[in-house]
Amino acid sequence: MLQLQPVSEKVDLIKLHAATCFSMTQFINGHQCPKLAHLIVQQFSLLVSHPELEQVSASREMYQQLLEHWQKVTTYLLEQHAVRELPSKRH
Protein backbone atom coordinates (compact mmCIF):
# COMPACT_ATOMS: atom_id res chain seq x y z
CA MET A 1 0.00 0.00 0.00
CA LEU A 2 2.96 2.31 0.47
CA GLN A 3 3.60 2.27 -3.27
CA LEU A 4 0.09 3.53 -4.02
CA GLN A 5 0.69 6.80 -2.20
CA PRO A 6 3.24 8.21 -4.70
CA VAL A 7 1.06 7.10 -7.64
CA SER A 8 -1.95 8.74 -6.02
CA GLU A 9 0.00 11.96 -5.42
CA LYS A 10 1.19 11.97 -9.03
CA VAL A 11 -2.37 11.49 -10.29
CA ASP A 12 -3.51 14.33 -8.02
CA LEU A 13 -0.77 16.54 -9.45
CA ILE A 14 -1.77 15.69 -13.02
CA LYS A 15 -5.44 16.39 -12.30
CA LEU A 16 -4.61 19.67 -10.57
CA HIS A 17 -2.40 20.74 -13.48
CA ALA A 18 -5.16 19.87 -15.97
CA ALA A 19 -7.78 21.73 -13.93
CA THR A 20 -5.54 24.79 -13.78
CA CYS A 21 -4.98 24.71 -17.54
CA PHE A 22 -8.74 24.43 -18.06
CA SER A 23 -9.38 27.39 -15.76
CA MET A 24 -6.82 29.51 -17.61
CA THR A 25 -8.41 28.51 -20.94
CA GLN A 26 -11.81 29.64 -19.66
CA PHE A 27 -10.29 32.93 -18.56
CA ILE A 28 -8.60 33.50 -21.93
CA ASN A 29 -11.84 32.67 -23.76
CA GLY A 30 -13.69 35.55 -22.19
CA HIS A 31 -14.58 34.63 -18.61
CA GLN A 32 -12.28 37.30 -17.21
CA CYS A 33 -13.77 37.75 -13.78
CA PRO A 34 -12.04 38.13 -10.41
CA LYS A 35 -13.60 34.90 -9.12
CA LEU A 36 -12.03 32.78 -11.85
CA ALA A 37 -8.69 34.55 -11.47
CA HIS A 38 -8.82 33.85 -7.73
CA LEU A 39 -9.56 30.18 -8.42
CA ILE A 40 -6.49 30.05 -10.67
CA VAL A 41 -4.42 31.59 -7.87
CA GLN A 42 -5.69 28.92 -5.46
CA GLN A 43 -4.85 26.18 -7.96
CA PHE A 44 -1.32 27.50 -8.49
CA SER A 45 -0.87 27.74 -4.71
CA LEU A 46 -1.73 24.05 -4.46
CA LEU A 47 0.64 23.22 -7.30
CA VAL A 48 3.53 25.14 -5.72
CA SER A 49 3.09 23.31 -2.43
CA HIS A 50 2.38 19.87 -3.93
CA PRO A 51 4.59 17.14 -2.39
CA GLU A 52 5.41 15.68 -5.82
CA LEU A 53 7.27 18.88 -6.69
CA GLU A 54 9.52 19.02 -3.63
CA GLN A 55 12.41 17.58 -5.65
CA VAL A 56 11.59 19.28 -8.95
CA SER A 57 12.69 22.86 -8.42
CA ALA A 58 12.27 23.92 -12.07
CA SER A 59 8.58 23.02 -12.02
CA ARG A 60 8.04 24.66 -8.66
CA GLU A 61 9.75 27.83 -9.87
CA MET A 62 7.58 27.91 -12.99
CA TYR A 63 4.40 27.44 -10.93
CA GLN A 64 5.62 30.11 -8.48
CA GLN A 65 6.10 32.60 -11.31
CA LEU A 66 2.66 31.81 -12.68
CA LEU A 67 1.18 32.14 -9.19
CA GLU A 68 2.69 35.61 -8.83
CA HIS A 69 1.40 36.61 -12.26
CA TRP A 70 -2.14 35.46 -11.49
CA GLN A 71 -2.05 37.21 -8.12
CA LYS A 72 -1.37 40.45 -10.03
CA VAL A 73 -4.16 39.67 -12.50
CA THR A 74 -6.57 39.06 -9.64
CA THR A 75 -5.59 42.28 -7.89
CA TYR A 76 -6.02 44.24 -11.12
CA LEU A 77 -9.46 42.75 -11.79
CA LEU A 78 -10.60 43.43 -8.24
CA GLU A 79 -9.45 47.04 -8.55
CA GLN A 80 -11.27 47.43 -11.88
CA HIS A 81 -14.39 45.87 -10.38
CA ALA A 82 -14.23 48.28 -7.43
CA VAL A 83 -13.92 51.28 -9.77
CA ARG A 84 -17.00 50.17 -11.71
CA GLU A 85 -18.91 49.74 -8.45
CA LEU A 86 -18.30 53.33 -7.35
CA PRO A 87 -21.40 55.46 -7.69
CA SER A 88 -21.05 57.92 -10.52
CA LYS A 89 -20.86 61.57 -9.54
CA ARG A 90 -23.71 63.54 -11.03
CA HIS A 91 -23.87 67.27 -10.91
Tab-separated table of C-alpha atoms in Angstrom:
chain	number	residue	atom	x	y	z
A	1	MET	CA	0.000	0.000	0.000
A	2	LEU	CA	2.959	2.313	0.472
A	3	GLN	CA	3.597	2.270	-3.274
A	4	LEU	CA	0.088	3.527	-4.015
A	5	GLN	CA	0.695	6.804	-2.200
A	6	PRO	CA	3.235	8.213	-4.700
A	7	VAL	CA	1.062	7.099	-7.639
A	8	SER	CA	-1.949	8.741	-6.017
A	9	GLU	CA	-0.003	11.959	-5.419
A	10	LYS	CA	1.193	11.968	-9.029
A	11	VAL	CA	-2.369	11.487	-10.287
A	12	ASP	CA	-3.508	14.334	-8.019
A	13	LEU	CA	-0.765	16.539	-9.450
A	14	ILE	CA	-1.771	15.691	-13.024
A	15	LYS	CA	-5.445	16.390	-12.301
A	16	LEU	CA	-4.610	19.666	-10.567
A	17	HIS	CA	-2.396	20.735	-13.475
A	18	ALA	CA	-5.158	19.873	-15.974
A	19	ALA	CA	-7.781	21.731	-13.929
A	20	THR	CA	-5.536	24.792	-13.776
A	21	CYS	CA	-4.980	24.712	-17.542
A	22	PHE	CA	-8.741	24.428	-18.064
A	23	SER	CA	-9.383	27.394	-15.762
A	24	MET	CA	-6.822	29.508	-17.611
A	25	THR	CA	-8.413	28.512	-20.942
A	26	GLN	CA	-11.813	29.638	-19.656
A	27	PHE	CA	-10.286	32.930	-18.564
A	28	ILE	CA	-8.604	33.498	-21.932
A	29	ASN	CA	-11.836	32.665	-23.762
A	30	GLY	CA	-13.695	35.554	-22.188
A	31	HIS	CA	-14.585	34.631	-18.612
A	32	GLN	CA	-12.275	37.298	-17.209
A	33	CYS	CA	-13.773	37.748	-13.782
A	34	PRO	CA	-12.035	38.130	-10.411
A	35	LYS	CA	-13.599	34.901	-9.115
A	36	LEU	CA	-12.035	32.782	-11.847
A	37	ALA	CA	-8.689	34.550	-11.471
A	38	HIS	CA	-8.824	33.851	-7.726
A	39	LEU	CA	-9.560	30.176	-8.419
A	40	ILE	CA	-6.491	30.050	-10.670
A	41	VAL	CA	-4.420	31.592	-7.866
A	42	GLN	CA	-5.687	28.920	-5.464
A	43	GLN	CA	-4.853	26.182	-7.958
A	44	PHE	CA	-1.316	27.495	-8.491
A	45	SER	CA	-0.869	27.737	-4.713
A	46	LEU	CA	-1.734	24.052	-4.460
A	47	LEU	CA	0.643	23.216	-7.304
A	48	VAL	CA	3.530	25.143	-5.719
A	49	SER	CA	3.091	23.312	-2.429
A	50	HIS	CA	2.383	19.872	-3.933
A	51	PRO	CA	4.592	17.143	-2.385
A	52	GLU	CA	5.407	15.677	-5.823
A	53	LEU	CA	7.271	18.885	-6.692
A	54	GLU	CA	9.524	19.018	-3.629
A	55	GLN	CA	12.415	17.578	-5.650
A	56	VAL	CA	11.585	19.284	-8.952
A	57	SER	CA	12.688	22.860	-8.422
A	58	ALA	CA	12.271	23.922	-12.069
A	59	SER	CA	8.577	23.018	-12.024
A	60	ARG	CA	8.036	24.657	-8.656
A	61	GLU	CA	9.748	27.829	-9.869
A	62	MET	CA	7.582	27.906	-12.989
A	63	TYR	CA	4.400	27.441	-10.928
A	64	GLN	CA	5.620	30.108	-8.479
A	65	GLN	CA	6.104	32.599	-11.307
A	66	LEU	CA	2.658	31.807	-12.678
A	67	LEU	CA	1.183	32.137	-9.186
A	68	GLU	CA	2.690	35.606	-8.828
A	69	HIS	CA	1.396	36.609	-12.262
A	70	TRP	CA	-2.143	35.462	-11.485
A	71	GLN	CA	-2.054	37.209	-8.121
A	72	LYS	CA	-1.375	40.448	-10.025
A	73	VAL	CA	-4.156	39.673	-12.503
A	74	THR	CA	-6.573	39.057	-9.643
A	75	THR	CA	-5.594	42.285	-7.891
A	76	TYR	CA	-6.018	44.239	-11.119
A	77	LEU	CA	-9.459	42.745	-11.793
A	78	LEU	CA	-10.604	43.432	-8.240
A	79	GLU	CA	-9.446	47.044	-8.550
A	80	GLN	CA	-11.271	47.426	-11.878
A	81	HIS	CA	-14.390	45.872	-10.384
A	82	ALA	CA	-14.229	48.282	-7.433
A	83	VAL	CA	-13.918	51.275	-9.772
A	84	ARG	CA	-16.999	50.171	-11.714
A	85	GLU	CA	-18.909	49.738	-8.452
A	86	LEU	CA	-18.296	53.331	-7.354
A	87	PRO	CA	-21.400	55.462	-7.689
A	88	SER	CA	-21.047	57.921	-10.518
A	89	LYS	CA	-20.859	61.566	-9.537
A	90	ARG	CA	-23.709	63.539	-11.033
A	91	HIS	CA	-23.865	67.271	-10.911
